[in-house]
Tab-separated table of C-alpha atoms (C1' of nucleotides) in Angstrom:
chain	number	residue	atom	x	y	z
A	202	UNK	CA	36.621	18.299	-9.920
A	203	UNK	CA	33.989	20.498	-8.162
A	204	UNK	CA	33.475	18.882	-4.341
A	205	UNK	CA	30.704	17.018	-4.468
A	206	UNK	CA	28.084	18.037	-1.116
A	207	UNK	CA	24.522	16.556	-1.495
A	208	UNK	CA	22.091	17.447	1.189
A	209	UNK	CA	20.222	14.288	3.103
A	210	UNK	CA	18.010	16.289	5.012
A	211	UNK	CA	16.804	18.686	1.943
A	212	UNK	CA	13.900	19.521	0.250
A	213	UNK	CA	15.089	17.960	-2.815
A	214	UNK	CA	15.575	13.775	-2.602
A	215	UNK	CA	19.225	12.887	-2.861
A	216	UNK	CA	18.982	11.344	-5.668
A	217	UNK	CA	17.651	14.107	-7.661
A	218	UNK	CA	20.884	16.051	-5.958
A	219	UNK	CA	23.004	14.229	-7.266
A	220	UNK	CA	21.388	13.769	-10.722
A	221	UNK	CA	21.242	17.999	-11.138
A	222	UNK	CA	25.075	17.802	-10.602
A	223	UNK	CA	25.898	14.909	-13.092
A	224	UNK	CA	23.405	17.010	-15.336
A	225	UNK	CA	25.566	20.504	-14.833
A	226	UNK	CA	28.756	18.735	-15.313
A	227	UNK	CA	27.249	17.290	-18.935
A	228	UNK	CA	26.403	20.787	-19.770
A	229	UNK	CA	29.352	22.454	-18.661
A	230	UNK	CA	32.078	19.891	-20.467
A	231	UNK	CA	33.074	18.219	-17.707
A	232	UNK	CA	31.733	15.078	-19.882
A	233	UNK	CA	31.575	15.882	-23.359
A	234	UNK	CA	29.195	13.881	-25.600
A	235	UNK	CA	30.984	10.282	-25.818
A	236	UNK	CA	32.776	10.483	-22.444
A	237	UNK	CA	32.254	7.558	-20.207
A	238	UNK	CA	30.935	8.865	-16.934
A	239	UNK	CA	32.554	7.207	-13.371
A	240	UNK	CA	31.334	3.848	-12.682
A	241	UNK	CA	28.418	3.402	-10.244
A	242	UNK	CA	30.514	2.291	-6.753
A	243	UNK	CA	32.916	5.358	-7.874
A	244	UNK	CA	29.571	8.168	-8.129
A	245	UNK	CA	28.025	6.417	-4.772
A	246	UNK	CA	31.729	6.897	-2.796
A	247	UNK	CA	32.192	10.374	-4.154
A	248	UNK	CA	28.657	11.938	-3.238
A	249	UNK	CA	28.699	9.287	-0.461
A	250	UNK	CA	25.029	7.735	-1.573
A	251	UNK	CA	24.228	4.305	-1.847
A	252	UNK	CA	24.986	2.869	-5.042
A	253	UNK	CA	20.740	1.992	-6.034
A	254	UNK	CA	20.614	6.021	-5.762
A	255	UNK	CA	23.097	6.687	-8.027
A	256	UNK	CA	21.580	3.835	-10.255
A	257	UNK	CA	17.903	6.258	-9.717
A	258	UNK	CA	19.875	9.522	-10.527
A	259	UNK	CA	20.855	7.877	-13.790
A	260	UNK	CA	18.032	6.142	-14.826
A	261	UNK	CA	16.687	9.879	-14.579
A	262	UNK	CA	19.525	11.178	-16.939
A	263	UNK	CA	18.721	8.515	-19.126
A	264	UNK	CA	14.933	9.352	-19.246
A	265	UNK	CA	16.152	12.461	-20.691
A	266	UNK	CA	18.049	11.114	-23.460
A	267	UNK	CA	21.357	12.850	-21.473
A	268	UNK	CA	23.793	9.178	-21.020
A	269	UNK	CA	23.370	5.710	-22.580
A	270	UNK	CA	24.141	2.684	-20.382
A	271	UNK	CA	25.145	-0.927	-21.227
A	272	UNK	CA	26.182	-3.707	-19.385
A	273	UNK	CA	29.249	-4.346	-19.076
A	274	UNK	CA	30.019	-0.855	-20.728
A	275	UNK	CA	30.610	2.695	-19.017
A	276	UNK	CA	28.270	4.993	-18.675
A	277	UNK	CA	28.354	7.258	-21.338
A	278	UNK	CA	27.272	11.057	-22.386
A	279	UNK	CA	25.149	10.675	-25.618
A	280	UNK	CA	26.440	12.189	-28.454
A	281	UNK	CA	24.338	13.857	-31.057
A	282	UNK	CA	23.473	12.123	-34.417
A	283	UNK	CA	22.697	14.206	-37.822
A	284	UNK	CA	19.101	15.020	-38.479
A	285	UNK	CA	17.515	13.696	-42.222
A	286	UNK	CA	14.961	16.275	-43.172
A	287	UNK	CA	11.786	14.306	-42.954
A	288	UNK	CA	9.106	16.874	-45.912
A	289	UNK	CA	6.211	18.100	-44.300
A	290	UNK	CA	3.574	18.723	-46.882
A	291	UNK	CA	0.386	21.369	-46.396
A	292	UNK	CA	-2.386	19.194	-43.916
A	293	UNK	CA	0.000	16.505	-42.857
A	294	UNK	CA	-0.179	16.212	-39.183
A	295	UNK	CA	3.248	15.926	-37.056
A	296	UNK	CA	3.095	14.603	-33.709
A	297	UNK	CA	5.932	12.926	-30.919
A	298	UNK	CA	5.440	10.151	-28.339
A	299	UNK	CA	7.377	7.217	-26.884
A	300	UNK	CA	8.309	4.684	-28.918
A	301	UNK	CA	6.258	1.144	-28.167
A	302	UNK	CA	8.575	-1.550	-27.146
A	303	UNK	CA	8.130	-3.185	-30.279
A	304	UNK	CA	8.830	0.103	-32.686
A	305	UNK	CA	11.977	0.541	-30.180
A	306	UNK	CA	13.202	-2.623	-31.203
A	307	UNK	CA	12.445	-2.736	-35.000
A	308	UNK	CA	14.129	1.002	-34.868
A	309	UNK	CA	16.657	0.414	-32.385
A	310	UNK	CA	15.720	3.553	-30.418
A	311	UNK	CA	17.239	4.025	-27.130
A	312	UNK	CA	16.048	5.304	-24.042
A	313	UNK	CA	14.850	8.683	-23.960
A	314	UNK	CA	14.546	8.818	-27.108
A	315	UNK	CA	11.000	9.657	-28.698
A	316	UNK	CA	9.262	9.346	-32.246
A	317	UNK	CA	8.163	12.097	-34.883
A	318	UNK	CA	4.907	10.485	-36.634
A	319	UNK	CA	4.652	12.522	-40.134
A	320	UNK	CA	1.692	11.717	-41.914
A	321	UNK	CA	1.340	8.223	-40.124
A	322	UNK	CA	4.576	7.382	-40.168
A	323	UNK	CA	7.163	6.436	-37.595
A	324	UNK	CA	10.765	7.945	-37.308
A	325	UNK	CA	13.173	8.083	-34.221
A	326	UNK	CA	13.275	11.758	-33.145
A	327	UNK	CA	17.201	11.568	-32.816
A	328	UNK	CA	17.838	10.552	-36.181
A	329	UNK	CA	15.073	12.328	-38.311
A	330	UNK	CA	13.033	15.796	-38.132
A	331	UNK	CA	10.118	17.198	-39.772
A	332	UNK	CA	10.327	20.188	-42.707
A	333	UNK	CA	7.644	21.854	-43.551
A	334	UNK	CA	7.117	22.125	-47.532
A	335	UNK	CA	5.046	24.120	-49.873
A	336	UNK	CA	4.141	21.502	-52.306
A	337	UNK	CA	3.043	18.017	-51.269
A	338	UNK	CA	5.703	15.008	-52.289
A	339	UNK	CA	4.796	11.684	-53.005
B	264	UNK	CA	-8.852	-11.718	-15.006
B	265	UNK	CA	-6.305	-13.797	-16.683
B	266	UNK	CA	-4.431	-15.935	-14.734
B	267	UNK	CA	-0.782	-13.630	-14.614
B	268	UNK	CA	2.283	-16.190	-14.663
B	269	UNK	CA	6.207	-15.468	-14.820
B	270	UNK	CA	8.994	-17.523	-15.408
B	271	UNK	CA	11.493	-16.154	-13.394
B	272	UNK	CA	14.319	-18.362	-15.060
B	273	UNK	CA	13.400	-17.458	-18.596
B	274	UNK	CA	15.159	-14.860	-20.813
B	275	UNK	CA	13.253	-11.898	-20.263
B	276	UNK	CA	13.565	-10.256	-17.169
B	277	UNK	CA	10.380	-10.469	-14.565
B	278	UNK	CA	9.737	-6.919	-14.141
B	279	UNK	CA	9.696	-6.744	-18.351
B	280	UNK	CA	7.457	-9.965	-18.342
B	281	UNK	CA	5.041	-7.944	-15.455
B	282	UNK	CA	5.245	-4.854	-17.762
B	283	UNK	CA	4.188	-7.034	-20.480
B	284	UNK	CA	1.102	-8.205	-19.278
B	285	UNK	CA	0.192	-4.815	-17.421
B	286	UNK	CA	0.661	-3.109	-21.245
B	287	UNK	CA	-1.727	-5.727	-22.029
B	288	UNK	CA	-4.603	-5.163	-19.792
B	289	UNK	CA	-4.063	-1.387	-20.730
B	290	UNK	CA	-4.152	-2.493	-24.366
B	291	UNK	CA	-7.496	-4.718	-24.535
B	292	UNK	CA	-9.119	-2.236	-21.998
B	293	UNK	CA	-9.480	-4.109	-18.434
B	294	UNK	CA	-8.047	-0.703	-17.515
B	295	UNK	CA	-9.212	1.819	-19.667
B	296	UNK	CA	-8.074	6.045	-19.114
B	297	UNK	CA	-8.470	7.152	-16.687
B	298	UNK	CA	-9.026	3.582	-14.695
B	299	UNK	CA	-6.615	3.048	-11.019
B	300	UNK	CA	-4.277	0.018	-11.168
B	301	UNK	CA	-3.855	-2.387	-8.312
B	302	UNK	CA	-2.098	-1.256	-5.492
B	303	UNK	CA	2.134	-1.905	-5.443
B	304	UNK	CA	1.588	-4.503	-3.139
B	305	UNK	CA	-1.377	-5.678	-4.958
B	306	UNK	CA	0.611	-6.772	-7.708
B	307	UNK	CA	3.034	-7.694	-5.929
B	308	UNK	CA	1.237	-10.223	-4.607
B	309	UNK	CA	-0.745	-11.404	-8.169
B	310	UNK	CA	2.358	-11.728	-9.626
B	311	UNK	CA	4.516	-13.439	-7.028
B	312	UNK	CA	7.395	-10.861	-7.339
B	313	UNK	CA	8.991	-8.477	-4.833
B	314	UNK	CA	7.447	-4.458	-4.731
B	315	UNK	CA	10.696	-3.695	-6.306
B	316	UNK	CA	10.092	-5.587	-9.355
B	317	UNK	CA	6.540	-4.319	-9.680
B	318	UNK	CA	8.045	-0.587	-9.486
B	319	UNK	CA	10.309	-1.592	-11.840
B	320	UNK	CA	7.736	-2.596	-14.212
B	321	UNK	CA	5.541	0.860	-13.585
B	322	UNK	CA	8.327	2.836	-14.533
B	323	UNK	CA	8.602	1.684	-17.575
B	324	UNK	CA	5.216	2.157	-18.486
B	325	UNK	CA	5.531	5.426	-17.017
B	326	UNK	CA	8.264	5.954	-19.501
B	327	UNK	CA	6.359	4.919	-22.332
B	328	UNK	CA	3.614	7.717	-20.832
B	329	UNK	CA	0.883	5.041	-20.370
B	330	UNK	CA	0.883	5.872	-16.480
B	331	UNK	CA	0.657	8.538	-14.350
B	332	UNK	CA	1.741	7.820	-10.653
B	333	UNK	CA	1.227	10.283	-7.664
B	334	UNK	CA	2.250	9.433	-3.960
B	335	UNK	CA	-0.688	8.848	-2.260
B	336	UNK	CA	-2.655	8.326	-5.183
B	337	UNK	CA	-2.994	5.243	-7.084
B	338	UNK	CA	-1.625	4.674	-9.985
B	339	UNK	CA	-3.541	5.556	-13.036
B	340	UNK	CA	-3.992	4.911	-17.004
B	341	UNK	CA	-2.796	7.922	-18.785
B	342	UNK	CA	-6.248	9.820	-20.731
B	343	UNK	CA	-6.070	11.580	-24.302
B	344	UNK	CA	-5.982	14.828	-24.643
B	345	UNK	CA	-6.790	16.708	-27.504
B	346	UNK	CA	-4.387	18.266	-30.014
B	347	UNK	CA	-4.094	21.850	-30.429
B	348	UNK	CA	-2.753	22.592	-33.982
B	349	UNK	CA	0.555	24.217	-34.680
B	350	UNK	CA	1.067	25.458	-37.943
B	351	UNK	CA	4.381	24.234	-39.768
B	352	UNK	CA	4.940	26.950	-42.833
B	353	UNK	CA	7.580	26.116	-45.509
B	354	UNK	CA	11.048	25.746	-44.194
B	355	UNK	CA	10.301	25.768	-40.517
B	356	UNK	CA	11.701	22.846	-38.921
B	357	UNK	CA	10.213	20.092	-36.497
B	358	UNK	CA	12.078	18.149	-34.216
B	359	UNK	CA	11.380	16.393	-30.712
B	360	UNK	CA	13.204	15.347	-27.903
B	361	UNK	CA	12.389	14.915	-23.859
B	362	UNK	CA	12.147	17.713	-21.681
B	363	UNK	CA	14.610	19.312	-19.441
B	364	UNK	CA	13.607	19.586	-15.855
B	365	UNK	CA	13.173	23.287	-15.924
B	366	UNK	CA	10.727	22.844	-19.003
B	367	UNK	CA	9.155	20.008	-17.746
B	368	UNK	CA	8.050	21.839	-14.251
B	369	UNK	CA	7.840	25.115	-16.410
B	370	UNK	CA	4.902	23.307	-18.946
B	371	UNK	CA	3.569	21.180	-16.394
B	372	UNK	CA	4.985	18.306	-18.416
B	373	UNK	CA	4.575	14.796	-17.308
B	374	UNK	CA	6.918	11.612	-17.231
B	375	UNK	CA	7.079	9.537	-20.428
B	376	UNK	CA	6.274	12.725	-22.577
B	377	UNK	CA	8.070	14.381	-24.846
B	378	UNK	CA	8.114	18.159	-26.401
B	379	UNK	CA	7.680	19.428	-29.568
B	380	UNK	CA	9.900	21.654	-30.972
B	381	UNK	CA	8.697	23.850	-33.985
B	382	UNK	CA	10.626	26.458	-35.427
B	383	UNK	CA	12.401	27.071	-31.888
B	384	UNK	CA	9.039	26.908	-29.935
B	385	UNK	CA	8.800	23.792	-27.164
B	386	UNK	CA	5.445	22.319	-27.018
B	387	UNK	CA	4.033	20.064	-25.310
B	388	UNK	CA	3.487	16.615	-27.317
B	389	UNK	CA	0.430	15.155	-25.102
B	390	UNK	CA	-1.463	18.124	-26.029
B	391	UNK	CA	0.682	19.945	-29.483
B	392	UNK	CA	0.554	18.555	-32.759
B	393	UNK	CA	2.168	20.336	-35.523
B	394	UNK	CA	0.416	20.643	-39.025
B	395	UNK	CA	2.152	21.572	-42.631
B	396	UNK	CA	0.571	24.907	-43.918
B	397	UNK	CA	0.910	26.582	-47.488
B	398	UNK	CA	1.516	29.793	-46.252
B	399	UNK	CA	3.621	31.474	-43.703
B	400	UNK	CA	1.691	32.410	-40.900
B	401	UNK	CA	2.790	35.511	-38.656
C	103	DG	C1'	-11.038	18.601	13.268
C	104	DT	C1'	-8.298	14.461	14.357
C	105	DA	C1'	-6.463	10.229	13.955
C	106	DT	C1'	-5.653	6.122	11.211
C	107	DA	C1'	-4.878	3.564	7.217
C	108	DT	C1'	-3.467	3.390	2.499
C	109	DT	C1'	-0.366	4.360	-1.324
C	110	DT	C1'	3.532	5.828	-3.705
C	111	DG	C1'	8.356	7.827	-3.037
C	112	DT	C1'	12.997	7.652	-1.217
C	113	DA	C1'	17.153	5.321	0.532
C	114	DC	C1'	19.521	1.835	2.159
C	115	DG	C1'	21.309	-3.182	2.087
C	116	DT	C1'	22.484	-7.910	0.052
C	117	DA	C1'	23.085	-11.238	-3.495
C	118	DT	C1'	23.447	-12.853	-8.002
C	119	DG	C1'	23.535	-12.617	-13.159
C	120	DT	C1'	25.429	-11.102	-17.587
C	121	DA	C1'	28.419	-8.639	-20.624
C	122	DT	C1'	32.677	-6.507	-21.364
C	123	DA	C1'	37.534	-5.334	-20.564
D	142	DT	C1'	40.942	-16.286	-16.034
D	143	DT	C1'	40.145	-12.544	-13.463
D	144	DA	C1'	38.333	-8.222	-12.641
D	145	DT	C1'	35.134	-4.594	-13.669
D	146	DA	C1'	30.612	-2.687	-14.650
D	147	DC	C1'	25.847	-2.449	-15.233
D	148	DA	C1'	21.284	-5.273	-14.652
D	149	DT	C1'	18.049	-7.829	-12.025
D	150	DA	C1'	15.604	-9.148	-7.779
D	151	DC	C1'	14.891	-9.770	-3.291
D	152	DG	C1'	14.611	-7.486	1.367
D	153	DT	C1'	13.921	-3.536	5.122
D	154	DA	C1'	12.586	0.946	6.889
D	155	DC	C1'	10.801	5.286	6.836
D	156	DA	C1'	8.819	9.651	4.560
D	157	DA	C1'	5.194	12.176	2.363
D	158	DA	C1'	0.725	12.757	0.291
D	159	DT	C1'	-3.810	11.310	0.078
D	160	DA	C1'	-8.052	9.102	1.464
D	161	DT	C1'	-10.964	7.387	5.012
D	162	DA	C1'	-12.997	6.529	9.496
DNA sequence: GTATATTTGTACGTATGTATA
DNA sequence: TTATACATACGTACAAATATA
């Protein structure tokens, strides 16, 4: 494990720091998509932080659709889910936003996680993705 | 103004139930775009909770992109932009997800929005919307 | 132009609750 | 049952950016 050094008196707020570094260490491997990150007290002793800014670093990675968190769970890296080709017909309009609270229960979409709307209609942008087409389906 | 009440022993969590009634007010208009929300401590004090909990609550609208908050400024409704079209020609493929950091400071990209990504290109989705063409465009 | 007040952001602490291992 | 882990909610203090007097 890379020695963890976060800078108090930086430009950059701590945990912001910190979060970059959880964020490299996703990318590089280090945590491969499924891997339960270190608990909260663990992260806060290592980078010697207070454990509310790990819980901010976290809650940015999670923002981003990097980690899913539960109670009572580990942190964990998320792990990508096969796209179903959503068809795309000439004139149909495809846009992306967050999800409400209701559509992210009804879909079950997770944080960080936004929604394609094709032609009106709502799909969670982890599971689904637009395709353009040359003739219009119905 | 409606009276604002929570039950801080019921099921939902107080920050949710404050989030709740602030997506409300956004909803039926008492804010409209553009419009400043109470101060932190303002609502704070309406709703009987802790600054905490009321931060709690704006970043969660913030997530959904309803908000925009700036330090020293007061926290505002989100306002519409308009779409710029993006063709979609046969074959090319639409997907969206949030930004990274680098794309987010890169595009100018604020919290609780996500980008577009069609055929490899990262747009924007407060101000991209992609559209199904007949023909390939070039 | 300066100083003051306001407002959100950051960072810490404590305590308790809830879900899982 | 006990321990672990994340979630909620309160508090304090100070920093940084903006607005105002």
């Amino acid at each position: 494990m890379v020695p963890a050094m976060v800078d108090p008196r930086g430009e950059v707020p701590v945990y912001r720091q910190v979060a970059a570094m959880l964020r490299a260490r996703i990318a590089d491997g280090t945590w491969p998509p499924g891997a339960a990150l270190p608990s909260e007290p663990d992260l806060a002793a290592e980078f010697a932080v207070g454990r509310d800014t790990v819980r901010d670093s976290l809650a940015l990675l999670r923002a981003e659709g990097l980690i899913e968190t539960r109670r009572g769970f580990r942190t964990r890296v998320r792990e990508p889910q096969p796209l179903q080709a959503v068809p795309v017909a000439p004139g149909v309009t495809v846009s992306a936003r967050m999800p409400t609270p209701e559509e992210r229960r009804k879909l079950d979409i997770g944080d960080g996680v936004p929604v394609l709307v094709i032609g009106g209609e709502v799909y969670p942008a982890d599971r689904f993705a637009g395709e353009g087409t040359s003739t219009k389906l119905r």
